[in-house]
Coordinates of C-alpha atoms in Angstrom, one line a residue:
M1 CA -37.4 16.3 38.0
A2 CA -34.4 14.3 39.1
D3 CA -35.0 11.0 40.9
T4 CA -32.9 9.7 43.8
N5 CA -30.5 8.1 41.3
G6 CA -30.0 11.3 39.4
T7 CA -31.0 9.8 36.0
A8 CA -34.4 11.5 35.5
F9 CA -34.6 15.0 34.1
D10 CA -36.9 17.5 32.5
I11 CA -34.8 17.5 29.4
V12 CA -32.1 15.1 28.1
V13 CA -29.9 16.5 25.3
L14 CA -28.0 14.0 23.2
G15 CA -24.9 15.9 21.9
A16 CA -23.1 18.9 23.3
G17 CA -22.2 20.8 20.1
S18 CA -23.5 24.2 19.1
G19 CA -27.2 23.1 19.0
G20 CA -27.1 20.8 22.0
Y21 CA -25.2 23.0 24.5
A22 CA -27.3 26.1 23.4
A23 CA -30.5 24.1 24.2
A24 CA -29.1 23.0 27.5
L25 CA -28.0 26.5 28.6
R26 CA -31.3 28.1 27.6
A27 CA -33.4 25.4 29.2
A28 CA -31.4 25.6 32.4
Q29 CA -31.8 29.4 32.4
L30 CA -35.6 28.8 32.2
G31 CA -35.5 26.6 35.2
K32 CA -35.3 23.1 33.6
N33 CA -33.3 20.3 35.0
V34 CA -31.0 19.2 32.1
A35 CA -28.7 16.3 31.3
L36 CA -26.2 17.0 28.5
I37 CA -24.7 13.8 27.0
E38 CA -21.5 14.0 24.9
A39 CA -19.2 11.3 23.6
D40 CA -16.3 13.7 23.1
K41 CA -16.0 17.3 24.4
V42 CA -18.6 19.9 25.0
G43 CA -18.5 22.5 22.3
G44 CA -18.6 19.9 19.5
T45 CA -17.2 20.3 16.0
C46 CA -17.4 24.1 15.8
L47 CA -15.2 24.7 18.9
H48 CA -12.8 21.8 18.5
N49 CA -12.6 20.8 14.8
G50 CA -14.4 23.5 12.8
C51 CA -15.3 27.2 13.1
I52 CA -12.8 28.3 15.8
P53 CA -9.7 26.4 14.7
T54 CA -10.1 27.2 11.0
K55 CA -10.6 30.9 11.7
A56 CA -7.5 30.9 13.9
L57 CA -5.6 29.5 10.9
L58 CA -7.1 32.1 8.7
H59 CA -6.0 34.9 11.0
A60 CA -2.5 33.5 11.0
A61 CA -2.7 33.3 7.2
E62 CA -3.8 37.0 7.1
L63 CA -0.7 37.9 9.2
A64 CA 1.5 36.0 6.7
D65 CA 0.0 38.0 3.8
N66 CA 0.5 41.3 5.7
A67 CA 4.2 40.5 6.4
R68 CA 4.7 39.5 2.8
E69 CA 2.9 42.5 1.3
G70 CA 3.8 45.2 3.8
A71 CA 5.9 47.2 1.4
H72 CA 2.8 48.1 -0.5
F73 CA 1.8 50.2 2.6
G74 CA 5.3 51.5 3.2
V75 CA 6.0 48.9 6.0
H76 CA 9.0 46.8 4.9
S77 CA 9.1 43.4 6.5
T78 CA 10.1 39.9 5.5
L79 CA 8.3 36.6 6.1
D80 CA 11.0 34.2 7.3
R81 CA 8.9 31.0 7.6
I82 CA 5.6 29.6 8.8
D83 CA 6.1 27.8 12.1
M84 CA 3.2 25.4 12.2
G85 CA 4.1 24.4 15.8
G86 CA 3.6 28.0 16.8
V87 CA 0.5 28.4 14.7
N88 CA -1.0 25.3 16.2
Q89 CA -0.1 26.4 19.7
Y90 CA -1.9 29.7 19.1
K91 CA -4.9 27.9 17.7
D92 CA -5.0 25.5 20.6
T93 CA -4.7 28.3 23.1
V94 CA -7.8 30.0 21.6
I95 CA -9.7 26.7 21.6
G96 CA -8.6 26.0 25.2
G97 CA -9.7 29.3 26.6
L98 CA -13.2 29.1 25.0
Y99 CA -13.5 25.4 26.1
K100 CA -12.7 26.3 29.7
G101 CA -15.2 29.2 29.6
L102 CA -17.9 27.0 28.2
Q103 CA -17.3 24.3 30.8
G104 CA -17.6 26.9 33.5
L105 CA -20.8 28.3 32.1
I106 CA -22.4 24.8 31.9
K107 CA -21.3 24.1 35.5
S108 CA -22.8 27.5 36.7
R109 CA -26.2 26.6 35.2
K110 CA -26.1 23.3 37.1
I111 CA -26.4 21.2 34.0
T112 CA -25.5 17.5 34.5
V113 CA -22.8 16.6 31.9
V114 CA -22.7 12.9 31.1
E115 CA -19.6 11.7 29.2
G116 CA -20.0 8.8 26.9
H117 CA -21.7 7.5 23.7
G118 CA -25.5 7.9 24.1
K119 CA -28.1 5.9 22.3
L120 CA -31.8 6.6 22.1
V121 CA -33.5 3.6 23.6
G122 CA -37.0 4.9 24.1
Q123 CA -39.2 8.0 23.4
N124 CA -37.9 9.5 26.6
A125 CA -34.7 7.6 27.3
V126 CA -31.1 7.7 26.3
Q127 CA -28.6 5.0 27.4
V128 CA -25.0 5.7 28.1
G129 CA -23.1 2.5 29.0
D130 CA -25.2 0.7 31.6
T131 CA -27.1 3.8 32.7
T132 CA -30.3 5.0 31.2
Y133 CA -31.2 8.7 31.5
T134 CA -34.8 9.7 31.0
G135 CA -36.4 13.1 30.3
D136 CA -39.8 14.5 29.8
H137 CA -38.3 15.8 26.6
V138 CA -35.3 14.6 24.5
I139 CA -33.4 16.8 22.2
L140 CA -31.3 15.1 19.5
A141 CA -28.2 17.1 18.6
T142 CA -25.5 14.6 17.5
G143 CA -24.0 16.8 14.9
S144 CA -22.0 15.9 11.8
Y145 CA -18.8 14.4 10.4
A146 CA -16.5 15.1 7.5
R147 CA -17.9 13.1 4.6
S148 CA -16.0 11.4 1.8
L149 CA -17.1 10.1 -1.6
P150 CA -18.1 6.4 -2.2
G151 CA -15.0 4.4 -2.6
L152 CA -12.7 7.2 -1.5
E153 CA -10.9 6.1 1.7
I154 CA -9.5 8.6 4.1
G155 CA -6.0 7.8 5.3
G156 CA -2.3 8.6 4.7
R157 CA -2.0 11.5 2.4
V158 CA -5.8 11.6 1.8
I159 CA -7.2 13.7 4.6
T160 CA -10.3 15.6 5.7
S161 CA -10.5 18.9 7.6
D162 CA -10.1 16.9 10.8
Q163 CA -6.6 15.9 9.9
A164 CA -5.8 19.2 8.1
L165 CA -6.4 21.1 11.3
T166 CA -3.6 19.2 13.1
L167 CA -0.9 19.2 10.4
D168 CA 2.5 20.1 11.8
F169 CA 3.8 21.2 8.4
V170 CA 2.7 23.3 5.4
P171 CA 2.3 21.1 2.3
K172 CA 4.3 22.3 -0.7
S173 CA 1.2 21.4 -2.8
A174 CA -2.3 20.4 -2.1
I175 CA -5.3 19.3 -4.1
I176 CA -8.7 20.1 -2.5
L177 CA -11.7 18.1 -3.5
G178 CA -14.6 20.5 -3.1
G179 CA -14.9 24.2 -3.7
G180 CA -17.5 25.1 -1.0
V181 CA -16.9 26.9 2.3
I182 CA -14.5 24.3 3.8
G183 CA -12.4 23.7 0.7
S184 CA -12.2 27.5 -0.1
E185 CA -11.1 28.4 3.4
F186 CA -8.3 25.8 3.5
A187 CA -7.3 26.8 0.0
S188 CA -7.0 30.4 1.2
V189 CA -4.9 29.4 4.3
W190 CA -2.5 27.1 2.5
K191 CA -2.0 29.6 -0.3
S192 CA -1.1 32.3 2.2
F193 CA 1.2 29.9 3.9
G194 CA 3.0 29.3 0.6
A195 CA 1.5 26.1 -0.8
D196 CA 0.5 25.5 -4.4
V197 CA -3.2 24.8 -4.3
T198 CA -5.6 23.3 -6.9
I199 CA -9.4 23.0 -6.2
I200 CA -11.6 20.4 -7.9
E201 CA -15.3 21.2 -7.9
A202 CA -18.0 19.1 -9.6
L203 CA -20.5 22.1 -9.8
P204 CA -20.0 25.0 -12.2
H205 CA -18.8 27.5 -9.6
L206 CA -16.8 27.8 -6.4
V207 CA -18.9 28.6 -3.3
P208 CA -21.8 27.2 -5.4
N209 CA -24.5 28.0 -2.9
E210 CA -23.9 31.8 -3.2
D211 CA -25.3 34.3 -5.7
V212 CA -23.6 33.6 -9.0
A213 CA -22.2 37.1 -9.2
L214 CA -20.4 36.5 -5.9
S215 CA -19.1 33.1 -7.1
K216 CA -17.7 34.6 -10.3
A217 CA -16.0 37.4 -8.4
F218 CA -14.6 34.9 -5.9
E219 CA -13.2 32.9 -8.7
R220 CA -11.5 36.0 -10.2
A221 CA -10.0 36.8 -6.8
F222 CA -8.7 33.2 -6.3
R223 CA -7.3 33.2 -9.9
K224 CA -5.5 36.4 -9.1
R225 CA -4.0 34.9 -6.0
G226 CA -2.7 32.0 -8.0
I227 CA -5.1 29.4 -6.7
A228 CA -6.0 27.0 -9.5
F229 CA -9.4 25.4 -9.8
N230 CA -11.2 23.0 -12.1
L231 CA -15.0 23.4 -12.3
G232 CA -17.8 21.3 -13.6
V233 CA -15.7 18.1 -13.5
R234 CA -16.0 15.1 -11.3
F235 CA -13.3 13.3 -9.4
Q236 CA -12.4 9.8 -10.7
G237 CA -9.7 8.4 -8.4
V238 CA -6.5 8.8 -6.3
T239 CA -3.4 6.8 -5.7
Q240 CA -0.8 7.6 -3.2
N241 CA 2.8 6.7 -2.2
D242 CA 5.4 8.1 0.1
N243 CA 5.9 11.1 -2.1
G244 CA 2.4 12.3 -2.5
V245 CA -0.9 11.7 -4.3
H246 CA -1.9 11.3 -8.0
V247 CA -5.5 12.5 -8.6
T248 CA -7.4 11.7 -11.8
L249 CA -10.6 13.4 -13.0
E250 CA -13.4 12.0 -15.3
D251 CA -12.4 14.4 -18.1
G252 CA -8.9 12.8 -18.3
K253 CA -7.0 15.4 -16.4
S254 CA -4.6 14.4 -13.6
F255 CA -2.7 16.2 -10.9
D256 CA 0.1 15.4 -8.4
A257 CA 0.5 17.0 -5.0
D258 CA 1.7 16.3 -1.5
L259 CA -1.9 15.9 -0.1
L260 CA -5.5 15.5 -1.1
L261 CA -8.0 17.3 1.1
V262 CA -11.5 15.9 0.8
A263 CA -13.9 18.7 1.5
V264 CA -17.1 17.5 0.0
G265 CA -19.4 18.5 2.9
R266 CA -20.5 17.1 6.2
G267 CA -22.8 14.2 6.8
P268 CA -25.3 13.9 9.7
R269 CA -24.1 11.8 12.6
T270 CA -27.2 9.6 13.0
S271 CA -26.0 6.1 12.5
G272 CA -25.9 3.7 15.5
V273 CA -27.7 6.0 17.9
G274 CA -31.1 4.4 17.8
Y275 CA -33.1 7.0 16.0
E276 CA -34.8 4.8 13.4
E277 CA -35.5 2.1 16.0
Q278 CA -37.6 4.6 17.9
G279 CA -39.6 5.6 14.8
I280 CA -37.6 8.8 13.9
T281 CA -37.9 9.5 10.1
L282 CA -34.5 9.8 8.4
D283 CA -33.8 11.0 4.8
R284 CA -30.3 10.4 3.6
G285 CA -29.3 10.2 7.3
F286 CA -30.9 13.6 8.2
V287 CA -33.6 13.8 10.9
I288 CA -36.9 15.0 9.4
T289 CA -38.8 17.5 11.6
D290 CA -41.7 20.0 11.3
E291 CA -41.0 23.7 11.3
K292 CA -40.9 23.6 15.1
L293 CA -38.1 21.0 15.0
H294 CA -40.3 18.3 16.4
T295 CA -39.6 14.8 15.1
G296 CA -43.3 13.6 15.2
V297 CA -42.3 11.0 17.8
G298 CA -43.2 11.5 21.5
N299 CA -41.5 14.6 23.0
I300 CA -38.4 14.2 20.8
W301 CA -36.9 17.2 19.1
A302 CA -33.9 17.6 16.8
V303 CA -31.5 20.5 16.2
G304 CA -28.3 21.4 14.4
D305 CA -26.5 19.6 11.6
I306 CA -28.7 16.5 11.7
V307 CA -31.6 18.6 10.5
P308 CA -31.7 19.3 6.7
G309 CA -30.6 22.8 5.8
L310 CA -27.6 25.0 6.4
Q311 CA -24.9 23.3 8.5
L312 CA -23.8 26.3 10.5
A313 CA -23.0 26.7 14.2
H314 CA -25.1 29.8 14.6
R315 CA -28.1 28.0 13.1
G316 CA -27.6 25.3 15.7
F317 CA -27.4 27.9 18.5
A318 CA -30.7 29.4 17.3
Q319 CA -32.4 26.1 17.0
G320 CA -31.3 25.0 20.4
I321 CA -32.6 28.1 22.0
F322 CA -35.9 27.9 20.0
V323 CA -36.6 24.3 21.1
A324 CA -35.7 25.1 24.8
E325 CA -38.1 28.0 24.7
Q326 CA -40.9 25.9 23.1
I327 CA -40.5 23.3 25.8
A328 CA -40.7 26.0 28.5
G329 CA -44.0 27.3 26.9
L330 CA -42.6 30.6 25.6
N331 CA -44.0 30.1 22.0
P332 CA -41.0 31.5 20.1
Q333 CA -41.2 32.4 16.4
P334 CA -40.0 29.6 14.0
I335 CA -36.6 30.1 12.4
V336 CA -36.6 31.1 8.7
E337 CA -33.7 29.4 7.0
S338 CA -33.2 32.2 4.4
G339 CA -32.8 34.7 7.2
I340 CA -29.7 32.9 8.5
P341 CA -26.4 34.7 7.6
R342 CA -23.6 32.8 5.8
V343 CA -19.9 33.6 5.7
T344 CA -16.9 32.1 3.9
Y345 CA -13.9 33.4 5.9
S346 CA -11.4 33.2 3.1
H347 CA -9.3 36.0 1.4
P348 CA -11.5 37.6 0.2
E349 CA -14.5 36.9 2.4
V350 CA -18.0 36.1 1.1
A351 CA -21.0 37.0 3.2
S352 CA -24.7 36.7 2.5
V353 CA -28.1 36.5 3.9
G354 CA -31.5 36.0 2.3
L355 CA -32.3 35.1 -1.3
T356 CA -29.9 35.0 -4.2
E357 CA -31.1 36.8 -7.4
A358 CA -32.0 33.5 -9.0
A359 CA -33.9 32.3 -5.9
A360 CA -35.8 35.6 -5.6
K361 CA -36.9 35.4 -9.2
E362 CA -38.2 31.8 -8.5
V363 CA -40.1 33.0 -5.5
H364 CA -41.4 36.4 -6.6
G365 CA -41.3 36.2 -10.4
E366 CA -38.8 37.0 -13.1
D367 CA -40.0 40.6 -13.5
A368 CA -40.7 41.3 -9.8
V369 CA -37.1 41.5 -8.7
E370 CA -34.6 44.4 -8.8
T371 CA -30.9 44.2 -8.0
L372 CA -28.0 46.6 -7.4
E373 CA -24.3 46.2 -7.1
Y374 CA -22.2 48.7 -5.2
N375 CA -18.5 48.5 -5.8
L376 CA -16.3 48.7 -2.7
A377 CA -13.9 50.9 -4.8
G378 CA -16.1 53.8 -3.8
N379 CA -15.7 53.0 -0.1
G380 CA -13.0 54.8 1.8
K381 CA -12.2 52.2 4.4
S382 CA -12.1 49.4 1.7
K383 CA -9.6 51.6 -0.2
I384 CA -7.5 51.9 2.9
L385 CA -7.6 48.2 3.4
D386 CA -6.7 47.7 -0.2
T387 CA -9.6 45.2 -0.7
Q388 CA -11.8 44.9 -3.8
G389 CA -15.3 43.6 -4.0
F390 CA -18.9 44.7 -4.0
I391 CA -22.2 44.5 -2.3
K392 CA -25.2 43.1 -4.2
L393 CA -28.7 43.9 -3.0
V394 CA -31.8 41.9 -4.1
R395 CA -35.2 43.4 -3.6
Q396 CA -38.8 42.9 -4.6
K397 CA -39.7 45.7 -7.0
D398 CA -41.3 48.5 -4.9
G399 CA -40.9 46.1 -1.9
P400 CA -38.4 45.1 0.8
V401 CA -34.8 43.9 0.4
V402 CA -34.8 40.1 0.3
G403 CA -31.1 39.4 -0.1
V404 CA -27.8 41.0 0.8
H405 CA -24.6 39.5 -0.8
M406 CA -21.0 40.8 -0.2
I407 CA -17.5 39.9 -1.3
G408 CA -14.3 41.6 0.0
D409 CA -11.9 41.4 3.0
R410 CA -13.7 41.6 6.3
V411 CA -17.2 41.8 4.9
G412 CA -18.3 39.0 7.2
E413 CA -18.3 41.7 10.0
L414 CA -21.0 43.6 8.0
I415 CA -23.5 40.7 7.8
G416 CA -25.1 41.6 11.1
E417 CA -26.8 44.6 9.6
G418 CA -27.5 42.7 6.5
Q419 CA -29.5 40.1 8.4
L420 CA -31.4 42.8 10.3
I421 CA -32.3 44.4 6.9
V422 CA -33.6 41.0 5.5
N423 CA -35.3 39.7 8.6
W424 CA -37.1 42.9 9.4
E425 CA -38.1 43.2 5.7
A426 CA -36.6 46.7 5.4
Y427 CA -37.1 48.8 2.3
P428 CA -34.1 50.5 0.7
E429 CA -35.5 53.8 1.8
D430 CA -35.6 52.7 5.4
V431 CA -31.9 51.8 5.4
A432 CA -31.0 54.9 3.3
S433 CA -32.3 57.1 6.1
L434 CA -29.9 55.6 8.7
I435 CA -26.5 57.3 9.3
H436 CA -23.5 55.0 8.9
A437 CA -20.1 56.0 10.4
H438 CA -17.4 57.3 8.1
P439 CA -15.0 55.9 7.1
T440 CA -16.1 52.3 7.7
Q441 CA -16.9 49.4 5.4
N442 CA -20.3 49.3 7.0
E443 CA -20.9 52.6 5.3
A444 CA -20.9 50.8 2.0
L445 CA -24.2 49.0 3.0
G446 CA -25.7 52.4 3.6
E447 CA -24.5 53.8 0.3
A448 CA -25.8 50.7 -1.6
H449 CA -29.2 51.3 -0.1
L450 CA -29.0 55.0 -1.0
A451 CA -28.4 54.0 -4.6
L452 CA -31.2 51.4 -4.6
A453 CA -33.5 54.0 -3.2
G454 CA -32.7 56.2 -6.2
K455 CA -30.4 58.8 -4.5
P456 CA -26.8 57.5 -4.8
L457 CA -24.1 59.6 -3.1
H458 CA -20.8 58.2 -4.3
A459 CA -22.2 56.1 -7.1
H460 CA -23.4 57.0 -10.5
N461 CA -27.1 56.9 -11.4

């Protein structure tokens, strides 16, 4: 418990992003005295430079598309211009409201917030400036940063998502290096805002971590929107001047644009914070832990983007809660990575949970997996929304559903039921017996399971 100087705690959390503040909130709820150390703002990347601001931009982009395409629905409107000052004001208002609410919540739980750069200086000690904070347990949650490629310097017209989120103009043209979640979301935003967009991806598909059927459908949708992409080719170099950037690829192709957005993933923020000096094992900068997120050193734990695996805010939340409950002696169930839902919030959206078809065949055997695709063309609400896509289910033959994969506008809102199906190891017959409201897109999940259970309603045998 706290000493007279207020520097000794039950738990010291280094980093106040999704994983760190979730750990602090849950630990305080369980009666622990917690110090939460943060060099910037509580809320971390997700709240200030990631999930929340990008989704605000994507909502503004959806409104731009609606204004431009309203005549299709009998609503005639014109899109005069994109006012990035107004868009950014809306984005910042959303962030500000959530930030204020988080600060109030942390204060109400009586968590001690320490502002400054923290460094692990012992197995139970974190130093901030001239002050050392000790804890019976230490939770490492220092998050991640926008990576670049070796030799590719960020600056000027070569930017990362950090700078892209604060642009006060819409680029006339943009090249995006990386076709994963971040690159695809910015491509979607800028195209809706009127920019010419080209994506360069070294792997064979866009959103390459998804089931290949979704990746191919996503590529068709982007192609239809006029978003260009080059797949399976590596970036070679870039030059820039006052007018823009000139990008060359290893296959000899070259492109010119106003900006180059580098969206090649995020790296763990573990340099210069004392981890290795205290015996913490790092692999390519990531903190190695056991399945209970313990580092193997003293009472030191790690959560969030610094732990190998999916770099998602909701994964960080879950890990933070999990570690706090372990420390409090509640013995929670370890987190299964494949059971974590994943969403790309572009137009169209991609949402998935569980194993892809290829991964399921690796785990269960080539002949032990069954799949089904349900086209959203048969779903009334999707028809009303004028969205195209499908739901793909992956199951063990005569066994539970092990993967739910979806593409189409707003399907991210369906992934909640999908993750229940996968995590509770439901059989198609179990889901088929549930009644889904009509007309909803959620109903498509029910119909897909009806079909997989051998009794399709609005789908052919």
